[in-house]
PDB file of C-alpha atoms in Angstrom:
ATOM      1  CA  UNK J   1      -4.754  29.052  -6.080  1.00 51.00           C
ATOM      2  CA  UNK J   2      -5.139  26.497  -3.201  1.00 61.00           C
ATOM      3  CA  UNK J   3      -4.504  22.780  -4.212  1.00 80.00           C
ATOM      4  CA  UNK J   4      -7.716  20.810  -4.183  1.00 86.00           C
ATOM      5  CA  UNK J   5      -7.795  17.931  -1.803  1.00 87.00           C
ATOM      6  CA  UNK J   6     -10.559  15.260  -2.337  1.00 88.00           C
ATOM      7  CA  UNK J   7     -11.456  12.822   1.008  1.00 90.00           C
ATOM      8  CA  UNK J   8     -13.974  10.462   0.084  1.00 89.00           C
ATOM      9  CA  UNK J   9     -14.787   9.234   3.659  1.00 89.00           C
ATOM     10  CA  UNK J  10     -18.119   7.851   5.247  1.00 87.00           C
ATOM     11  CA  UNK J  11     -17.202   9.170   8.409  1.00 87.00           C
ATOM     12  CA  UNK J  12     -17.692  12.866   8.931  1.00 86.00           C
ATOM     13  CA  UNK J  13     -14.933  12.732  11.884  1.00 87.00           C
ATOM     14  CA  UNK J  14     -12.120  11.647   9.547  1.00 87.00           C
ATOM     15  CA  UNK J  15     -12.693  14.387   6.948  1.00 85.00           C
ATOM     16  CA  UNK J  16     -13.181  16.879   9.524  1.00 86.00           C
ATOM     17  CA  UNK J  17      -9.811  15.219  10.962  1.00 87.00           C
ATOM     18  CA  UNK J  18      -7.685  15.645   7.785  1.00 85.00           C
ATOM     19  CA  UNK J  19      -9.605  19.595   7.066  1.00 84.00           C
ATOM     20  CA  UNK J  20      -7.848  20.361  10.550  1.00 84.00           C
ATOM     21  CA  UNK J  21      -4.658  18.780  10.229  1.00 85.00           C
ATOM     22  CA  UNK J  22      -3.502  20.380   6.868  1.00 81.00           C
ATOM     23  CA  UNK J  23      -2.164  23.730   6.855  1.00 76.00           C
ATOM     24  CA  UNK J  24      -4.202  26.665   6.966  1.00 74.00           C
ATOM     25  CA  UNK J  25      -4.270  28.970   3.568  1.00 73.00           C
ATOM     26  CA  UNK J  26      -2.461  25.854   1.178  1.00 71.00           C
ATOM     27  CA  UNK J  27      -5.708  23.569   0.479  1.00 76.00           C
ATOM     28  CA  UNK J  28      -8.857  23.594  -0.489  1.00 84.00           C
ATOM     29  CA  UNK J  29     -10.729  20.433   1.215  1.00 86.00           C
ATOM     30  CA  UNK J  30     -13.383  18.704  -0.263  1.00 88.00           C
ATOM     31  CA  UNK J  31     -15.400  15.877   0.812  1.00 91.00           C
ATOM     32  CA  UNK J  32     -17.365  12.638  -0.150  1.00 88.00           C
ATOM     33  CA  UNK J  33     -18.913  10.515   2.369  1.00 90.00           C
ATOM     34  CA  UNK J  34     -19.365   7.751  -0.744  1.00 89.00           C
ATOM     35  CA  UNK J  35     -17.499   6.331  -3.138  1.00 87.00           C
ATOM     36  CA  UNK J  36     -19.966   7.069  -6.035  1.00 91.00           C
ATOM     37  CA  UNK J  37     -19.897  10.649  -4.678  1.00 92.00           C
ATOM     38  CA  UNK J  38     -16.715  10.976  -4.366  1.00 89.00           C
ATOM     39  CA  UNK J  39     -15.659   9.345  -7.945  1.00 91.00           C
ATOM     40  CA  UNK J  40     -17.729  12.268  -9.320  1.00 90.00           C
ATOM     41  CA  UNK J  41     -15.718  15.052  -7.578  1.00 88.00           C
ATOM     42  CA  UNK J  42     -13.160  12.810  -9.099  1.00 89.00           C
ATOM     43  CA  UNK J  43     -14.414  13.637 -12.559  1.00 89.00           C
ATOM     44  CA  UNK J  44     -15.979  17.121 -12.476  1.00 88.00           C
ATOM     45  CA  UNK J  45     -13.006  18.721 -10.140  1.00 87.00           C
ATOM     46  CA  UNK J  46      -9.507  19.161 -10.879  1.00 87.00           C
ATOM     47  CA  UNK J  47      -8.393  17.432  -7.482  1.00 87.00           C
ATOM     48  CA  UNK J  48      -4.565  17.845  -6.539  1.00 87.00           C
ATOM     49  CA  UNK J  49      -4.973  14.669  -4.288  1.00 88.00           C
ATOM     50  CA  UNK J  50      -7.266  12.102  -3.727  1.00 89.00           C
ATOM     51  CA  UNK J  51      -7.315  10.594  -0.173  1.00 90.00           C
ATOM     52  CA  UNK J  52      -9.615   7.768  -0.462  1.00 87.00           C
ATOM     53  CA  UNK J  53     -11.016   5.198   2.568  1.00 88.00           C
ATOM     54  CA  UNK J  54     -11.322   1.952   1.122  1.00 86.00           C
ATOM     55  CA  UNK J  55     -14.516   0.399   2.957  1.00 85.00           C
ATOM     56  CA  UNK J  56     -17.317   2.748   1.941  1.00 87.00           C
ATOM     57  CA  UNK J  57     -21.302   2.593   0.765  1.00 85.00           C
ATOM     58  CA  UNK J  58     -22.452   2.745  -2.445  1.00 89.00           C
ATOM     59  CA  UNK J  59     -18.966   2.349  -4.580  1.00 86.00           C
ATOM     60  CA  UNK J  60     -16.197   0.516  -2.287  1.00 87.00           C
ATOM     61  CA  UNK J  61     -13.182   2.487  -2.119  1.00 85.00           C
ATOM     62  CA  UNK J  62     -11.957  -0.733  -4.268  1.00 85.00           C
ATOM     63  CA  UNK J  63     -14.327   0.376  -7.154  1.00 89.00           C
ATOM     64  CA  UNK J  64     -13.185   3.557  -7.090  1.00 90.00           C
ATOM     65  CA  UNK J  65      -9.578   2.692  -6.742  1.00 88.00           C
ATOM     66  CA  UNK J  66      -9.710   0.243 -10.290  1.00 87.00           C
ATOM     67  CA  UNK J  67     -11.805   3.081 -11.696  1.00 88.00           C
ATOM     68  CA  UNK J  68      -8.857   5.966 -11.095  1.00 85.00           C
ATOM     69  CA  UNK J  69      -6.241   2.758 -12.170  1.00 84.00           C
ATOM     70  CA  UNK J  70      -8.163   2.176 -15.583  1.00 87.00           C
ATOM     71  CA  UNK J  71      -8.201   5.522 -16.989  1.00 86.00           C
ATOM     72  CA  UNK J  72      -5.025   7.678 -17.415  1.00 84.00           C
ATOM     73  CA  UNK J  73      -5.471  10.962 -16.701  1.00 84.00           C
ATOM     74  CA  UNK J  74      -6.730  10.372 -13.147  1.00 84.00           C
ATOM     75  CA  UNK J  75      -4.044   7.654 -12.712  1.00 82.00           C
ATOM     76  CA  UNK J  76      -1.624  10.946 -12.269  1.00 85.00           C
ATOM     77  CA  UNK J  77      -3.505  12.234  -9.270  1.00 87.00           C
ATOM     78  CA  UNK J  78      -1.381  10.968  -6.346  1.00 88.00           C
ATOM     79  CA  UNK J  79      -3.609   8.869  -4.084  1.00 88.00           C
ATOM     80  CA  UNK J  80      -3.549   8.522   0.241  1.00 89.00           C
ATOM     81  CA  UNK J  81      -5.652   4.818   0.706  1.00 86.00           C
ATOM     82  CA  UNK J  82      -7.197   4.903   4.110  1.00 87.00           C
ATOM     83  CA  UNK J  83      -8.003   2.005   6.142  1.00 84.00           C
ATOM     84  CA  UNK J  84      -8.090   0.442   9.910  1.00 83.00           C
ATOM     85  CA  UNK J  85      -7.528  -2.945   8.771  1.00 79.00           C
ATOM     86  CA  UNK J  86      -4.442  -2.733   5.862  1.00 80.00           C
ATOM     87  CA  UNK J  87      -5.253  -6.774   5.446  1.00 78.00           C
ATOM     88  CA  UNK J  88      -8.909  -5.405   3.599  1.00 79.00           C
ATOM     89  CA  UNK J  89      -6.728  -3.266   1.056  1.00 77.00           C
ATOM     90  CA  UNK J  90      -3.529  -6.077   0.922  1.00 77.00           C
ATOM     91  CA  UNK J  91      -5.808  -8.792   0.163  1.00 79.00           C
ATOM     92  CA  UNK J  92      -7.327  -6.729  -3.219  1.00 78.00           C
ATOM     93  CA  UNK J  93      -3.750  -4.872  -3.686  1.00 75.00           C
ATOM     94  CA  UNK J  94      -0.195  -6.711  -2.678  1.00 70.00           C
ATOM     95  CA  UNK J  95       2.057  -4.989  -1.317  1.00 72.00           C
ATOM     96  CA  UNK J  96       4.593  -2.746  -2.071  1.00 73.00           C
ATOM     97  CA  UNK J  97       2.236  -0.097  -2.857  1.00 76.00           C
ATOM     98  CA  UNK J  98       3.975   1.478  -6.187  1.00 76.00           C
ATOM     99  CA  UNK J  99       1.117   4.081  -7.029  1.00 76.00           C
ATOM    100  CA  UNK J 100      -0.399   5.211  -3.532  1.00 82.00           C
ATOM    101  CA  UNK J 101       0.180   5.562  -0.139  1.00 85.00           C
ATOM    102  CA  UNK J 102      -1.483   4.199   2.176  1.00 85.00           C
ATOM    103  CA  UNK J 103      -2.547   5.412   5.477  1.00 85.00           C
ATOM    104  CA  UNK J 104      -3.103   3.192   8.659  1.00 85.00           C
ATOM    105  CA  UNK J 105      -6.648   4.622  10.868  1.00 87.00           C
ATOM    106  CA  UNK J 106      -6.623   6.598  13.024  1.00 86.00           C
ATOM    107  CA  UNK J 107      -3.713   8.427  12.082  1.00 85.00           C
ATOM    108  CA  UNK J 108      -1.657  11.684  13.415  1.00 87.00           C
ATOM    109  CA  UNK J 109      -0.754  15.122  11.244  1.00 87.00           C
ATOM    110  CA  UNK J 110       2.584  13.666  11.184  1.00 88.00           C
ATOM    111  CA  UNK J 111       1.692  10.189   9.555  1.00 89.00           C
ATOM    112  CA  UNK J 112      -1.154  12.369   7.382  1.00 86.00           C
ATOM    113  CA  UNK J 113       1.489  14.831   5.696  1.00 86.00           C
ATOM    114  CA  UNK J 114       4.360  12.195   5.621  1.00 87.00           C
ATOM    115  CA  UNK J 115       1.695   9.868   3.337  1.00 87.00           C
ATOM    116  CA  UNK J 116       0.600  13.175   1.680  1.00 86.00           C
ATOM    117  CA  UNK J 117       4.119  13.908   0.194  1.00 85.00           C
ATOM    118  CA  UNK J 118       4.461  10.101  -0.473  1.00 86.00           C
ATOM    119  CA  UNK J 119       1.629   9.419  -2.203  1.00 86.00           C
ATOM    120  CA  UNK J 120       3.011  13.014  -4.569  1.00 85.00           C
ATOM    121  CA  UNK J 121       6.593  11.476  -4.969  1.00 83.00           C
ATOM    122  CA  UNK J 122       4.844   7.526  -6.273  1.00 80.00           C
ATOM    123  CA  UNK J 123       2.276   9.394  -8.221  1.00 79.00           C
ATOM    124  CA  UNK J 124       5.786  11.333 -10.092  1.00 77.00           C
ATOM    125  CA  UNK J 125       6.572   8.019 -10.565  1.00 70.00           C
ATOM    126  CA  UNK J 126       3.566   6.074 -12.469  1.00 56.00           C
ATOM    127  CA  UNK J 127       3.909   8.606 -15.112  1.00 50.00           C
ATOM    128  CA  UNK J 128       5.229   6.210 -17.819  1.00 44.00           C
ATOM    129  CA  UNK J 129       5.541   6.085 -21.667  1.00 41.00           C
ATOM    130  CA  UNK J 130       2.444   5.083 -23.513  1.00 42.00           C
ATOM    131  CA  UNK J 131       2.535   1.626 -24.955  1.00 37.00           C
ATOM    132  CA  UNK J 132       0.122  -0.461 -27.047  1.00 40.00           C
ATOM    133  CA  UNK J 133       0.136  -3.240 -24.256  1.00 41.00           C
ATOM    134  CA  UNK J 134      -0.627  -1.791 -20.281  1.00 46.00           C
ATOM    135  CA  UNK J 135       2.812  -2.420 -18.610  1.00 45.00           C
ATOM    136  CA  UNK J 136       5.195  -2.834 -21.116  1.00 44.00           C
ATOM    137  CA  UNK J 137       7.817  -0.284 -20.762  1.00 45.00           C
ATOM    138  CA  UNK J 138       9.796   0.295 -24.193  1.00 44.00           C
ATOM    139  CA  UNK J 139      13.701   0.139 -22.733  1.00 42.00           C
ATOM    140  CA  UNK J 140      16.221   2.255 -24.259  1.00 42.00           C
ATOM    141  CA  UNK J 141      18.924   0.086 -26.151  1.00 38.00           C
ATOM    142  CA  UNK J 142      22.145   1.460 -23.899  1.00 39.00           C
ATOM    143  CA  UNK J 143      21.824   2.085 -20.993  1.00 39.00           C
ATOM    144  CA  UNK J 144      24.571   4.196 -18.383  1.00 39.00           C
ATOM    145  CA  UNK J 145      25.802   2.518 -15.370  1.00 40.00           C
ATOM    146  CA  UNK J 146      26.304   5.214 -12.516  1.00 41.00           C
ATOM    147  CA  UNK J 147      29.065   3.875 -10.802  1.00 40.00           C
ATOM    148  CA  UNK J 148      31.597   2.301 -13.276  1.00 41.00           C
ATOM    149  CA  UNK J 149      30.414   5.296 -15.428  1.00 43.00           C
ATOM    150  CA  UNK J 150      30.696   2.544 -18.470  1.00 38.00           C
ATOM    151  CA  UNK J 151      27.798   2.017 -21.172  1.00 39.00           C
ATOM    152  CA  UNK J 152      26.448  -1.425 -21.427  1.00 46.00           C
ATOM    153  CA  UNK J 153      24.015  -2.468 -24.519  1.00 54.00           C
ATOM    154  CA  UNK J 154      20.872  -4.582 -23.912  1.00 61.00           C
ATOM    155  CA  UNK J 155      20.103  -6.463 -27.098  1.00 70.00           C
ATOM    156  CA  UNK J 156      17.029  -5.972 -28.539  1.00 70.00           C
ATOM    157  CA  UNK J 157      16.120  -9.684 -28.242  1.00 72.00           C
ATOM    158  CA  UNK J 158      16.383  -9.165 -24.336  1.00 74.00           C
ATOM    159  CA  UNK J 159      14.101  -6.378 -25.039  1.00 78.00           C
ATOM    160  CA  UNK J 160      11.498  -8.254 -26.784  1.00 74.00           C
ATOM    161  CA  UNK J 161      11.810 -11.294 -24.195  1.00 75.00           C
ATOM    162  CA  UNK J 162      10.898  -9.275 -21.615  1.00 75.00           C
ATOM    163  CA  UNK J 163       8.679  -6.782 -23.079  1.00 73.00           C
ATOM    164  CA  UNK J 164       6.950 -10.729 -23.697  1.00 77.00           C
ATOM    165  CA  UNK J 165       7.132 -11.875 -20.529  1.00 75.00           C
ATOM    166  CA  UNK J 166       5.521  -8.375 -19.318  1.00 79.00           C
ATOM    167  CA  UNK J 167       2.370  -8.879 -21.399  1.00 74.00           C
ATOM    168  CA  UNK J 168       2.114 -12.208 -20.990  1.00 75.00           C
ATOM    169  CA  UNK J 169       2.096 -11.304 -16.873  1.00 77.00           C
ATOM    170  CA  UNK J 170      -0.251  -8.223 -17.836  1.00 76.00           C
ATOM    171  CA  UNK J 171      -2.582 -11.007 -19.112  1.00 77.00           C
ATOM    172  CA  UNK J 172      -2.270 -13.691 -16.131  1.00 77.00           C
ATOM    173  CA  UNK J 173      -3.228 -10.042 -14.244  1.00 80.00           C
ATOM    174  CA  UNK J 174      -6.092  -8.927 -16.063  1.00 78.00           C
ATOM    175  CA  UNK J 175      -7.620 -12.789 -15.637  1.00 76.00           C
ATOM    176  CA  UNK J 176      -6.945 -12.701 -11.719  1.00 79.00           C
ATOM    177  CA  UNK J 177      -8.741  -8.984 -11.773  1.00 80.00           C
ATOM    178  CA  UNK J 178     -11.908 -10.482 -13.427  1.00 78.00           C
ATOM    179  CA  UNK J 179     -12.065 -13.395 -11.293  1.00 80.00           C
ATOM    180  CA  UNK J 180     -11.407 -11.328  -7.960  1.00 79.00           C
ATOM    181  CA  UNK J 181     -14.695  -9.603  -9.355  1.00 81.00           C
ATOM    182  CA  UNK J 182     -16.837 -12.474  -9.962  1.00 81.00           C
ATOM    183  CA  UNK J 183     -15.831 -13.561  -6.542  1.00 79.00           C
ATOM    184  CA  UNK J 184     -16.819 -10.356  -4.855  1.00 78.00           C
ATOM    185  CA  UNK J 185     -20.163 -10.292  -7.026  1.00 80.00           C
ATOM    186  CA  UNK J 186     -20.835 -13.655  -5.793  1.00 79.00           C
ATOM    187  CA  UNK J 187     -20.058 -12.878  -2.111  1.00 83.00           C
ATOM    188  CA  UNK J 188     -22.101  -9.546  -2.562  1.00 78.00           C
ATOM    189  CA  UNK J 189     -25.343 -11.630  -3.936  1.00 79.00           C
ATOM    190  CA  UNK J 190     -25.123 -14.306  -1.207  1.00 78.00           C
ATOM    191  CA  UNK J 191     -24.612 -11.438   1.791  1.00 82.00           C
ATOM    192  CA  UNK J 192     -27.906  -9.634   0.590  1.00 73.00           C
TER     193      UNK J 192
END
């Protein structure tokens, strides 16, 4: 079965773009040329990867982005952000980019499949334990060092300190998120 490749893109010339670049036989391209259509591919197809512009009509690729972050299952799909201007996605997400790639317009087959097996190694890598509190990764008392080859214990105070410190950043997080919303709200409102 062919891996299914979503590209939510307003422009017909980039999906047509990345439908010719991939290899012939190995994927199964769909397109969206909207974020609200392309969130609901999203949800009612089992997409391999997501490759997702981030200025588009109807849901920004930013709305659709925090909607794949808040739920888990779709947090798995690796993700390809496409943009001309990078400064439009590092102003909503600082870099490093731990959980996508992202993918400068226009772009060659080279820089497409190099962000394509990227974005699959980060998305490998945001697979993580299940906690009460988003973030907080539960650390294993002893740890092995690879090069001295020698065990070292963490206490679990340290744990709890920093398993602290990581909600308490989770929080100051959460706060920024809802005020970067009011802010585009407001900025949204007063453009219209």
């Amino acid at each position: 079965m062919a891996n299914k490749i979503l590209v939510i893109d307003d422009t017909t010339v980039v999906r047509v773009k990345v439908r010719e670049m991939l290899p012939p036989g190995n994927f199964e391209v769909l397109e969206a040329k909207d974020g609200l259509e392309g969130y609901n591919l999203i949800l009612n197809e089992k997409v391999s990867l997501i490759m997702l512009d981030f200025i588009l009509p109807k849901m920004s690729g930013w709305e659709v982005f925090q909607k794949i972050q808040a739920n888990p299952e779709l947090k798995k799909i690796p993700l390809v952000i496409m943009s001309g201007r990078k400064e439009e996605v590092t102003e909503k997400i600082p870099e490093p980019f731990e959980y996508f790639e992202f993918l400068n317009k226009p772009f060659d087959q080279r820089q497409l499949i190099s962000a394509i097996k990227s974005a699959m190694s980060k998305a490998t890598k945001k697979v993580r334990p299940e906690t009460n509190t988003p973030g907080i990764i539960p650390l294993q008392k002893e740890s092995v060092s690879a090069k001295s080859g020698s065990t070292e214990s963490i206490s679990s105070a340290e744990i709890q300190a920093l398993n602290e410190k990581i909600a308490k950043m989770q929080t100051e997080i959460d706060s920024l998120k809802k005020q970067l919303t009011q802010v585009v709200t407001f900025i949204k409102q007063k453009i219209k």
